[in-house]
Amino acid sequence: MLDIRKIRENPEFYQIETQKKGSAIQIEELLKIDEKRRDLLTQVEQLKRERNSSSKMIGEAKKRGEDAEEAVLSMRKLGDEIAEIDNQMKALDAEQTELLMMIPNVAHPSTPEGKTSEDNVTVSTWGSPKKHDFNALDHKSLGEKLGIFDFERGAKISGSGFPVYRGLGAKLERALIQWFLDMHLEAGFEEVIPPYLVHRDSMRGTGQLPKFEEDMYHCAKDDLFLIPTAEVPVTNLYSNEVIPESELPMRLCAYSACFRREAGSYGKDTRGLLRLHQFNKVEMVYFSHPTKSYEDHETLTRFAEVLLEKLGLSYRRLALCKGDLGFGAAKCYDLEVYAPVEDKWLEVSSCSNFEDFQARRSNIKTKINGKNTFLHTLNGSGLATPRVMVAICDQYQTADGSLMIPEVLRPYMGGLQQISPSK
RNA sequence: GGAGGAAUGGCCGAGUGGUUGAAGGCGCACGCUUGGAAAGCGUGUUUACUUAAUUGUAACGAGGGUUCGAAUCCCUCUUCCUCCUCCA
């Protein structure tokens, strides 16, 4: 959520910047409501002041045994007036908040200008994209041949987009998750196992609601939402709290299953593991000092990159342009891993700095020089497993149809070096 | 799921309708005292919005109600505790 005071001070700036984020602010309406609201506020506070002093006098008079009937009567009228204005104000307040909640964050100046993913800027590339000199299989065919994925039965029980990992595939998936977590723990993150179902407030806090309700799985009976990322419960861990400045940056990591309806993206890269309704991801979350968040953002992104480097998967880092930036993000790097069989770069991580956008929604503060201040929240995948799995399948398969296990994962596979087709 | 109890400031804990934003204690900060420290004494110590202004308004789990006036009375909800029931 943006700061209404800043919008008030510099409406043109916010008009232009939110437009670049692909969703223009309804600035006139917003400021009109704001002005009316503040007008009523001063009015009603004046009336309340009157009420407070009169009530005090009534109390004193009654104590002295005097009759205060007349004052009581006029106060009763004043009370009605106050209630009336209070109601108007509450309505305006709700209206204003709803508008503010629909407005995206503005981009950091270091973010490239641009409208679509075409305009994203490749910041760096690591490794050289591998090419096979044999006729390599795509991950779906390979995986089914090796018996490590079972897409058909997943679809049978839940529909498409719900993969089943089997046998050594399940173990490999688990190895990825565990290795990711272990790497983060080594770097000093605290591990969290969060709830997968969260209430509406949490979803509003991180920005999924109210705007993107359609993309979420919702349990109507309990009004709970399945998390699309561990970012939601982990960031909201500290909602309505003040984190001591000395504890910043606070760094948490969490594995969770993630659930996304992917409404409106049917038909796009839906093969195999490329786009799913349920997938596994390890997420890193930072609660940062407002003056340090951009440093932290670089550090965070590096943690994710190192994982790909250790897996021996070439990747590139993109700086998202203003138009492609997520709703709440001020700056974001995407990491894309190269999948040789697909001959595509696949997004496996998104590392974002939200500045105080989420902190304001969730009310997460820190105390700086005795003053409570919204802190900055950051998060990044480290990493989402499905496309890493695709890249591994693509890159680590051999001409005889086996799949080599990346070196770093072998300790988690009982020393297993490769998965071979059963005879 | 059933029965009961509880929720107050950084912490503990008073407070059952009026001058209580909230006693008292602890903690913390500053000062006095001291060779130094402890003890002791003194002062201060919530947040948000608002104002020229410590000007004013609001907040005692959350929301609603009664009242001239609510931390205090009523209703709903949430969370925690105890006892049953059930269960991985």
GROMACS .gro file of C-alpha atoms (C1' of nucleotides) in nm, chain B residues 7-78:
model
   72
  430A      C1'    1  -0.737  -1.117   2.768
  431U      C1'    2  -0.511  -0.387   3.054
  432G      C1'    3   0.129  -0.005   2.874
  433G      C1'    4   0.827  -0.337   2.735
  434C      C1'    5   0.697  -0.699   3.159
  435C      C1'    6   0.407  -0.798   3.626
  436G      C1'    7  -0.034  -0.611   3.798
  437A      C1'    8  -0.455  -0.252   4.008
  438G      C1'    9  -0.892  -0.080   3.838
  439U      C1'   10  -1.715  -0.280   3.809
  440G      C1'   11  -1.982   0.391   3.486
  441G      C1'   12  -1.736   1.021   3.567
  442U      C1'   13  -1.121   1.442   3.694
  443U      C1'   14  -0.793   0.684   3.449
  444G      C1'   15  -0.391   0.728   2.891
  445A      C1'   16  -0.470   0.443   3.280
  446A      C1'   17  -0.248   0.338   4.035
  447G      C1'   18   0.165   0.041   4.214
  448G      C1'   19   0.589  -0.249   4.105
  449C      C1'   20   0.977  -0.422   3.768
  450G      C1'   21   1.262  -0.285   3.364
  451C      C1'   22   1.473   0.114   3.089
  452A      C1'   23   1.674   0.647   3.022
  453C      C1'   24   1.867   1.085   3.235
  454G      C1'   25   2.020   1.352   3.677
  455C      C1'   26   2.172   1.387   4.205
  456U      C1'   27   2.470   1.112   4.543
  457U      C1'   28   2.994   0.827   4.526
  458G      C1'   29   3.695   0.766   4.467
  459G      C1'   30   3.401   0.410   4.167
  460A      C1'   31   2.983   0.098   4.203
  461A      C1'   32   2.545  -0.071   4.467
  462A      C1'   33   2.168   0.120   4.752
  463G      C1'   34   1.899   0.568   4.798
  464C      C1'   35   1.662   1.009   4.600
  465G      C1'   36   1.455   1.290   4.179
  466U      C1'   37   1.272   1.323   3.676
  467G      C1'   38   1.113   1.082   3.256
  468U      C1'   39   0.938   0.640   2.992
  469U      C1'   40   0.262   0.375   2.455
  470U      C1'   41   0.086   0.444   1.976
  471A      C1'   42  -0.182   0.651   1.555
  472C      C1'   43  -0.393   1.060   1.344
  473U      C1'   44  -0.435   1.591   1.402
  474U      C1'   45  -0.252   2.109   1.529
  475A      C1'   46   0.101   2.701   1.479
  476A      C1'   47   0.124   2.449   1.953
  477U      C1'   48   0.204   1.796   2.422
  478U      C1'   49  -0.351   2.164   2.046
  479G      C1'   50  -0.693   1.802   2.018
  480U      C1'   51  -0.911   1.312   1.902
  481A      C1'   52  -0.884   0.793   1.933
  482A      C1'   53  -0.700   0.326   2.142
  483C      C1'   54  -0.741  -0.119   2.793
  484G      C1'   55  -0.792  -0.871   2.249
  485A      C1'   56  -1.149  -0.734   1.787
  486G      C1'   57  -1.627  -0.560   1.631
  487G      C1'   58  -2.108  -0.383   1.762
  488G      C1'   59  -2.465  -0.188   2.148
  489U      C1'   60  -2.649   0.089   2.604
  490U      C1'   61  -2.525   0.592   2.815
  491C      C1'   62  -2.457   1.293   2.852
  492G      C1'   63  -2.015   0.987   2.969
  493A      C1'   64  -1.747   0.290   2.910
  494A      C1'   65  -1.115  -0.029   3.066
  495U      C1'   66  -1.562  -0.072   3.376
  496C      C1'   67  -2.255  -0.276   3.172
  497C      C1'   68  -2.477  -0.587   2.733
  498C      C1'   69  -2.411  -0.879   2.258
  499U      C1'   70  -2.100  -1.123   1.879
  500C      C1'   71  -1.624  -1.291   1.740
  501U      C1'   72  -1.095  -1.422   1.811
   0.00000   0.00000   0.00000
